[in-house]
Amino acid sequence: MAVALILVLVVVGSILFHILSPWWWSPIASNWGYIDQTLIITFWITGAVFSAVVLFMAYCVFRFRHREGIKADYNPENKKLESWLTAVTAVGVAAMLAPGLYVWSQFITVPDDATEVEVVGQQWQWNYRLPGEDGRLGKSDNRLVTYENPLGIDPDDPYGQDDVVIEAADLHLPIDKPVKMLLRSIDVLHDFYVPEFRAKMDMVPGTVTYFWFTPTRTGTFEVLCAELCGTGHGYMRGIVMVDTEEDYQAWLDGQTTFARLSAPPKVGAMDAVEP
Amino acid sequence: MVDATPHAEQGIPPAETPELELYHPRGWWTTYVFSQDAKVIAIQYSGTALAIGLVALVLSWLMRLQLGFPGTFDFITPEAYYQFMTMHGMIMVIYLLTALFLGGFGNYLIPLMVGARDMVFPYVNMLSYWIYLLAVLVLVASFFAPGGPTGAGWTLYPPQVILSGTPGGQGAGIVLMLVSLILFIIGFTMGGLNYVVTVIQGRTRGMTLMRMPLTVWGIFTATVMALLAFPALFVACVMMLFDRLLGTSFFMPALVEMGELMSYGGGSPILFQHLFWFFGHPEVYIVALPAFGIVSDLISTHARKNIFGYRMMVWAIVIIGALSFVVWAHHMYVSGMHPWFGFFFATTTLIIAIPTAIKVYNWVLTLWRGDIHLTLPMLFALAFIVTFVNGGLTGLFLGNVVVDVPLSDTMFVVAHFHMVMGVAPVLVVFGAIYHWYPKITGRMLNEAMGQFHFWVTFVGAYAIFFPMHYVGLVGVPRRYPELGDVAFATDSVHSLNAFITIAALTVGFAQMVFLFNLVWSLRNGREAGGNPWRATSLEWQTPTTPPPHGNWGAERPVVYRWAYDYSVPGAPEDFIAQNDPGSRHRGAV
Ligand code: HEM
Ligand SMILES: [Cu+2]
Ligand SMILES: [Cu+2]
């Protein structure tokens, strides 16, 4: 009796917790509302199955608990029932998988007008690179990383000269413009994760990974590293600001290009201005 | 005992093989320590696994203290947190659950349940345990090594695993971990071959494959899987040792660590992930399938009813076992592997849900019109179904590639896998111990302590891990010693974390009561007799309890029926033992 009651309470409690809980995802700030919707569908289907199975158990425990003189039934199998259950399960699974795969195909198809933004992870900070005026990122290689060239940009690649380098500072993105985040690491695995954008992807040294999204809401968002990268992993945080177009341009104008960063300091220049 | 064949006929080999001198104990040492009796080896395995599991449990308290009350405990630095976390995860999955289900329950139950006198290679079986013990000792040694144990996470992902930014990466920690795993796999292989060959070759007369209890099916299939999956981990460990000690670059690309260019180049970190999860996903089922098998038998026995759809249950075990080798990359959806793999692995992963669901249906349908005795094993079995269904269903979120994107590497994942492969199998372990303890010791475990243990563990574990999903939904990443103040999570998340910690400590305390019960009941438990649950399978029909070396006295039992003849209409009792000849036409299968 108590057991059946507690099983019912588990179901009721779980549903109430789900409904009343203040703990839910933060309001979305990207185009990936589809992901949230697929997640909601999954919640409904799985929630229904969970409740059905546990309530059925509770009923059995209540109804068929041991009583003197009553024997259990003897029925080894029931082909028809088993086939039915299999078919219904298959339908439920398909109802989750189909939207899932559909949204996944969107997730991996980057729109042509997406601008590229590179994120470079390093223990334990975030660096970024924007393509500059020419709209193209120059080649890069971890072997070229030095103190002056923290992102390992190839100095011989002309496309790289106007790239904007942002070392350990905030990233700004213009609202409503699709961006393709190109992800790179100069040491270990990291993962660029902004909860409000819903998307994330590992950064793997030696290769460039990517994901895309469109910021849909201005504001300041926290970046967290979501792949264990050593002792500082839990503290590897950053900031992404989604700006209006004007604010974005103003910020961009204040940034430094690779050419300027790597230009040799002009010897004697200081003397010249001195009176 | 040479040729004690009950029904020797031409062309059929004798049921008994000639005695082997070497194999019998000659004194205290060979009876209790270097024993070749599978039952003694089983107890050695179980004792060692529970002891090291206790360490993992204590580590989980320390982690929870940090997560619930960050900043309160100065000695839990981020380094220490990662070391606790790594050792906790690795011990729980491999050194506790794998060793306990296969080395412990496998050794005890396989020979008894199939009517064998012992494992087919007793000497190798003994070696298996001693190598396992060595692996555990090497693992424990890493706690005392300079720099401490590795803190790379139980997944041991390169490159960080062998670099100085990770605790134990440049010290002895990671080396000892890899050596320990390699030893574990060697030891396991010795035992595993034994379990497989014993099931195939050692069954008694009449014990056809389709008459075996599902416990044996579960352990057997899991062992076959482990023999196929562990080699992937083995080579990954060896290659990683080479990278760490010899400077090879299997998994190491060119990289700059702390401003310095390392001498590595050309290796692939993703290759390691594939090898790891080719082992790691089947590993989940290596733990789950024995639990599936055992729980089927617990439900059937204590509901006095045949397991519903036995043949379907066997096929489901085999199909799940096979499919689980083609789903591994669902752990790598956001690893940067080619995105097209997502379609394939999401599909295979969700297909596995179907045979798994069939198992669940058949468990609950076994309860239907049963005669349910709410004994402790039955309670644990019911609790298993609740937590397993819960954890299995959240697997559908994480398996469905695009839904995994926001959830992966958050506390949602931690909640999911604890529910499905932490709590659920552990509940089966408890149920199984309450069920078979009387056979092993001749005495029942104390009921009052057992009830306390059950309710606190079940309700407590649910209270730990159900709310944890919502911490993950908020967006809190896993493997964070503290979240700090972030805009996306309100203060109430911190209170929820504190609540979870209190639940975890409570559940931990209940386990002490259980351990006390195990010891206390050895002397003070009620006398059990040979078959206290009135069960059908062979282990309950031994001439003496606990069964002696050789199990069966003069003659091995002959099997006439499947293991599920409960409440057969017209039978005088509500069970018919497998070795009861009865009237031949009645037995099913
Ligand atoms: C009441 C019991 C338990 C508690 C309170 C507990 C708690 C925890 C905590 C706090 C973490 C770290 C989460 C993070 O920061 O990412 C963790 C990780 C883990 N636990 Fe448990 N755990 C328990 C039982 C188990 C069991 C029975 C298993 C067996 C499968 C298990 C397997 C793992 C694994 C594999 C990890 C991941 C380690 C990693 O991230 O590298 N735990 N657990
Ligand atoms: Cu990280
Ligand atoms: Cu998996």
Coordinates of N, CA, C and O in Angstrom, one line a residue, chain A residues 193 195 200 224-227 233-234 237, chain B residues 67 407-412 414 471-472 474-483 488:
Chain A
Y193 N 30.8 28.1 -25.2 CA 29.4 27.8 -24.8 C 28.8 29.1 -24.2 O 29.3 29.6 -23.2
P195 N 25.1 29.9 -22.8 CA 23.8 29.3 -22.6 C 22.7 29.9 -23.4 O 21.9 29.2 -23.9
K200 N 26.8 25.1 -29.0 CA 28.2 25.0 -28.5 C 29.0 24.0 -29.4 O 28.4 23.2 -30.1
L224 N 31.2 30.4 -21.3 CA 31.7 29.5 -20.4 C 32.4 28.4 -21.2 O 32.0 28.0 -22.2
C225 N 33.5 27.9 -20.6 CA 34.2 26.8 -21.3 C 33.4 25.5 -20.9 O 33.2 25.3 -19.7
A226 N 33.1 24.7 -21.9 CA 32.3 23.5 -21.6 C 33.1 22.2 -21.9 O 32.5 21.2 -22.1
E227 N 34.4 22.3 -22.0 CA 35.1 21.0 -22.2 C 36.3 21.1 -21.2 O 37.1 22.1 -21.3
H233 N 39.6 25.3 -15.8 CA 38.5 25.1 -16.6 C 37.2 25.9 -16.1 O 36.5 26.6 -16.8
G234 N 37.0 25.7 -14.8 CA 35.8 26.3 -14.2 C 35.8 27.8 -14.2 O 34.8 28.4 -13.9
R237 N 36.1 32.0 -18.2 CA 34.8 32.7 -18.6 C 35.2 33.9 -19.5 O 36.3 34.3 -19.6
Chain B
L67 N 30.3 21.7 -4.1 CA 29.2 22.2 -5.0 C 28.1 22.9 -4.2 O 27.6 23.9 -4.6
L407 N 22.5 20.7 -24.2 CA 22.6 20.0 -22.9 C 24.0 19.4 -22.7 O 24.3 19.1 -21.5
S408 N 24.7 19.1 -23.7 CA 25.9 18.3 -23.5 C 26.9 19.1 -22.6 O 26.9 20.3 -22.6
D409 N 27.6 18.4 -21.8 CA 28.6 19.0 -20.9 C 27.9 19.9 -19.9 O 28.6 20.8 -19.3
T410 N 26.6 19.7 -19.6 CA 26.0 20.4 -18.5 C 25.7 19.4 -17.4 O 25.8 18.2 -17.6
M411 N 25.2 19.9 -16.3 CA 24.8 19.0 -15.2 C 23.6 18.1 -15.6 O 23.3 17.1 -14.9
F412 N 22.9 18.4 -16.7 CA 21.8 17.5 -17.2 C 22.5 16.2 -17.5 O 21.9 15.1 -17.2
V414 N 25.2 14.9 -16.2 CA 25.6 14.3 -15.0 C 24.4 13.6 -14.3 O 24.4 12.5 -13.9
V471 N 19.2 21.9 -13.0 CA 20.4 22.7 -12.9 C 21.1 22.8 -14.2 O 21.6 23.8 -14.7
G472 N 21.1 21.6 -14.9 CA 21.7 21.6 -16.2 C 20.9 22.3 -17.3 O 21.5 23.0 -18.1
V474 N 19.2 25.0 -16.8 CA 19.5 26.4 -16.6 C 20.8 26.7 -17.4 O 20.9 27.8 -17.9
G475 N 21.7 25.8 -17.5 CA 22.9 26.0 -18.3 C 24.2 25.8 -17.5 O 25.2 26.1 -18.0
V476 N 24.1 25.3 -16.3 CA 25.3 25.1 -15.5 C 26.2 24.0 -16.0 O 25.7 22.8 -16.2
P477 N 27.4 24.2 -16.4 CA 28.2 23.2 -17.0 C 28.7 22.2 -15.9 O 28.7 22.5 -14.8
R478 N 28.9 20.9 -16.4 CA 29.5 19.9 -15.5 C 31.0 20.3 -15.3 O 31.6 21.1 -16.0
R479 N 31.6 19.6 -14.3 CA 33.0 19.7 -14.1 C 33.4 21.1 -13.7 O 34.5 21.6 -14.1
Y480 N 32.5 21.8 -13.0 CA 32.8 23.2 -12.5 C 32.8 23.1 -11.0 O 31.8 22.8 -10.4
P481 N 34.0 23.3 -10.3 CA 34.0 23.3 -8.9 C 33.1 24.4 -8.3 O 32.6 24.2 -7.2
E482 N 32.9 25.5 -8.9 CA 31.9 26.4 -8.5 C 31.4 27.2 -9.7 O 32.1 27.5 -10.6
L483 N 30.1 27.7 -9.6 CA 29.6 28.4 -10.7 C 29.9 29.9 -10.5 O 30.1 30.6 -11.5
F488 N 22.8 34.1 -16.0 CA 21.8 33.1 -16.5 C 21.2 32.3 -15.4 O 20.2 31.6 -15.6

